[in-house]
Amino acid sequence: MGKSLLLKISILLLIFGFVVHTPALAKGNSGEDLKKAEESIDKAIELASKGNLLEAKKAYDEFNKTWREIEEGIKSDSVVAYRDIESNMGKVVYAFTLKKEDQVLEALQGLKALNEKIANGGYPQDSGFKNEDISLDDFILILQQTKKEISAKNQGLALESIKNASNSWLSVEGVVVAQSASIYNDSERDLVTVQAMLAANPPEYEQANKVIYNMVEYLTPLANKSEYTYWDAAMILIREGLEALLVVIALMSFVKKSGEARGKGWIWTGVLGGLGVSIILALIVKFVISSGAFGNNNALIAGWTGVFAAVMLLYMSYWLHSQSNIADWNRYIREKSQTALTTGKLVSLGALAFLAVFREGTETVLFYIGMASQIKLQSLLLGFLIGAVILGILAYLMIFVGLKLPLRPFFMVSSVIVFYLCVKFTGMGIHSLQLAGLIPTTNAPNIPSLNFFALYPSWESTIPQMILVLGAASIILFKQIKERNNFNKQQ
């Protein structure tokens, strides 16, 4: 029994290690790193001087890619050097949008001269960024600075400023979500939208200015609240825990219906592993790294975890739907004899439970830590208990109702719930990767913003969701046609 539990935990921890790994945490010799990255700048200058701006842009993009891998090292050595490089990179991007050879060359040569100065020790080392958490008031000031740069049509500095806001979001999101889930969702959507508007060619300054203005307007009233109630604390757990609960309950109901007792052990291992790792990671972020320093990496973790969970949920939904025929289910059970579920499926059940709980659990713990200084301890504990009780009641009702359902309706309802979560996790995962800057954003104002489905006005997140829905509809239609043809043949 002990070996079995150890095996389960080891597999889940390996999954966790794969999910959270990100090169942005690595640091090396910043001077040497810059010298290597500068080769791409030299190539870009050579191509630009020959009038080949398209290839010069590709060479510069290589520098930009390398920069994202080494910027943490520069940032820790010198905040001034880091900001100067970001500013000069903004000038290069803007010059390429103008498509003027002389301005591109001037911007690239300025960036090269700055890199050489830093690599040769021309910038004295300072304390780097102070990775302290910021208040919501500070966050609003960053937005106002972004608005100022947008009004001046300074694309590079505006992009740098909105990126700073995205990295700082983790420090204040707990304060926001405790007061308004809708404003929290709007904030994350608008942070991505503004970045896309500013990165467009040409930049959409007027629209970006309006979005930033709205963000300041709806966030400012929240900054004035100085204390939270037990119900604020309860709602955080209910909101964040409900999606993970739906995944776990669907898995639990399934293994109970199949009569496979081992499945429960894997699911509980995943749940407990997800909770444990969430708490540990959140505490490390808050007290060792700080939310401000971890902001971008948190979005990457949330994004990749959401995408991986969505893939597994898609498979689970398809498999549940395929078993909705009683004859197919009975045949499957007979084929597996006493083991209704293979070892691979058992591992995937535990891994899916882990990913769902870990994704929601980390944010929940960070939210609670963020609001801890503005709520009485007894109110925080009471709110947590109320939230846990409500989730427990919902879990009991879901399991009770699910087990009472006949076999076919049970599988049909379960497959619909799991598919809904698959669509939502897909939208949430891609949106988080956009927030981290890993995936570009193409704004689509005609697409509505629906939090229930994690639908955002972005083609990159919406198209995969549309493909999932159309694919599911096609499979259901094909299956119905096939069943009707089989029925007609039997007549």
mmCIF file of C-alpha atoms in Angstrom, residues 136 139 166 168-192 214-215 218-219 222 235-236 239-240 243 295 298-299 302-303 359-360 362-367 424 428 431-432 435 449 451 454 456:
data_model
loop_
_atom_site.group_PDB
_atom_site.id
_atom_site.type_symbol
_atom_site.label_atom_id
_atom_site.label_comp_id
_atom_site.label_asym_id
_atom_site.label_seq_id
_atom_site.Cartn_x
_atom_site.Cartn_y
_atom_site.Cartn_z
ATOM 1 C CA LEU A 136 -3.809 48.551 -5.822
ATOM 2 C CA PHE A 139 -1.083 49.433 -9.778
ATOM 3 C CA SER A 166 0.801 42.623 -16.286
ATOM 4 C CA SER A 168 2.453 43.392 -11.201
ATOM 5 C CA TRP A 169 -1.097 42.044 -11.516
ATOM 6 C CA LEU A 170 -0.424 39.070 -9.219
ATOM 7 C CA SER A 171 0.265 41.462 -6.338
ATOM 8 C CA VAL A 172 -3.196 43.022 -6.495
ATOM 9 C CA GLU A 173 -5.510 40.426 -8.044
ATOM 10 C CA GLY A 174 -6.497 39.044 -4.623
ATOM 11 C CA VAL A 175 -7.707 42.483 -3.526
ATOM 12 C CA VAL A 176 -9.714 42.812 -6.741
ATOM 13 C CA VAL A 177 -11.303 39.345 -6.838
ATOM 14 C CA ALA A 178 -12.349 39.607 -3.172
ATOM 15 C CA GLN A 179 -14.556 42.572 -4.062
ATOM 16 C CA SER A 180 -15.712 41.840 -7.593
ATOM 17 C CA ALA A 181 -15.272 38.733 -9.737
ATOM 18 C CA SER A 182 -16.524 40.614 -12.813
ATOM 19 C CA ILE A 183 -13.957 43.419 -12.406
ATOM 20 C CA TYR A 184 -11.246 40.798 -11.869
ATOM 21 C CA ASN A 185 -12.192 39.117 -15.164
ATOM 22 C CA ASP A 186 -12.453 42.472 -16.962
ATOM 23 C CA SER A 187 -9.000 43.484 -15.709
ATOM 24 C CA GLU A 188 -7.322 40.328 -17.013
ATOM 25 C CA ARG A 189 -9.122 40.696 -20.339
ATOM 26 C CA ASP A 190 -8.191 44.383 -20.696
ATOM 27 C CA LEU A 191 -4.516 43.835 -19.846
ATOM 28 C CA VAL A 192 -4.248 41.465 -22.805
ATOM 29 C CA ASN A 214 -11.991 52.364 -18.176
ATOM 30 C CA MET A 215 -9.581 50.210 -16.142
ATOM 31 C CA TYR A 218 -13.503 50.603 -12.410
ATOM 32 C CA LEU A 219 -10.437 49.801 -10.260
ATOM 33 C CA LEU A 222 -11.865 49.099 -5.096
ATOM 34 C CA MET A 235 -16.819 33.739 -2.040
ATOM 35 C CA ILE A 236 -13.157 33.405 -3.062
ATOM 36 C CA ARG A 239 -15.691 30.851 -7.000
ATOM 37 C CA GLU A 240 -12.220 29.400 -7.393
ATOM 38 C CA GLU A 243 -14.450 24.431 -11.333
ATOM 39 C CA GLY A 295 3.809 37.659 -11.874
ATOM 40 C CA ASN A 298 2.300 32.648 -12.579
ATOM 41 C CA ALA A 299 0.525 33.424 -15.855
ATOM 42 C CA ALA A 302 -1.810 28.948 -15.118
ATOM 43 C CA GLY A 303 -1.737 28.917 -18.917
ATOM 44 C CA ARG A 359 -4.518 25.449 -11.101
ATOM 45 C CA GLU A 360 -7.330 26.773 -8.932
ATOM 46 C CA THR A 362 -2.546 28.209 -6.165
ATOM 47 C CA GLU A 363 -4.583 31.272 -7.078
ATOM 48 C CA THR A 364 -6.963 30.699 -4.145
ATOM 49 C CA VAL A 365 -4.114 30.573 -1.619
ATOM 50 C CA LEU A 366 -2.504 33.671 -3.163
ATOM 51 C CA PHE A 367 -5.836 35.492 -2.987
ATOM 52 C CA LYS A 424 -13.547 26.838 -20.483
ATOM 53 C CA MET A 428 -8.555 30.339 -19.665
ATOM 54 C CA HIS A 431 -5.718 33.748 -22.213
ATOM 55 C CA SER A 432 -3.158 33.259 -19.420
ATOM 56 C CA LEU A 435 -1.204 37.605 -20.461
ATOM 57 C CA SER A 449 -16.762 38.512 -23.452
ATOM 58 C CA ASN A 451 -16.866 34.631 -18.278
ATOM 59 C CA ALA A 454 -14.016 31.914 -20.621
ATOM 60 C CA TYR A 456 -12.576 36.517 -24.702
#
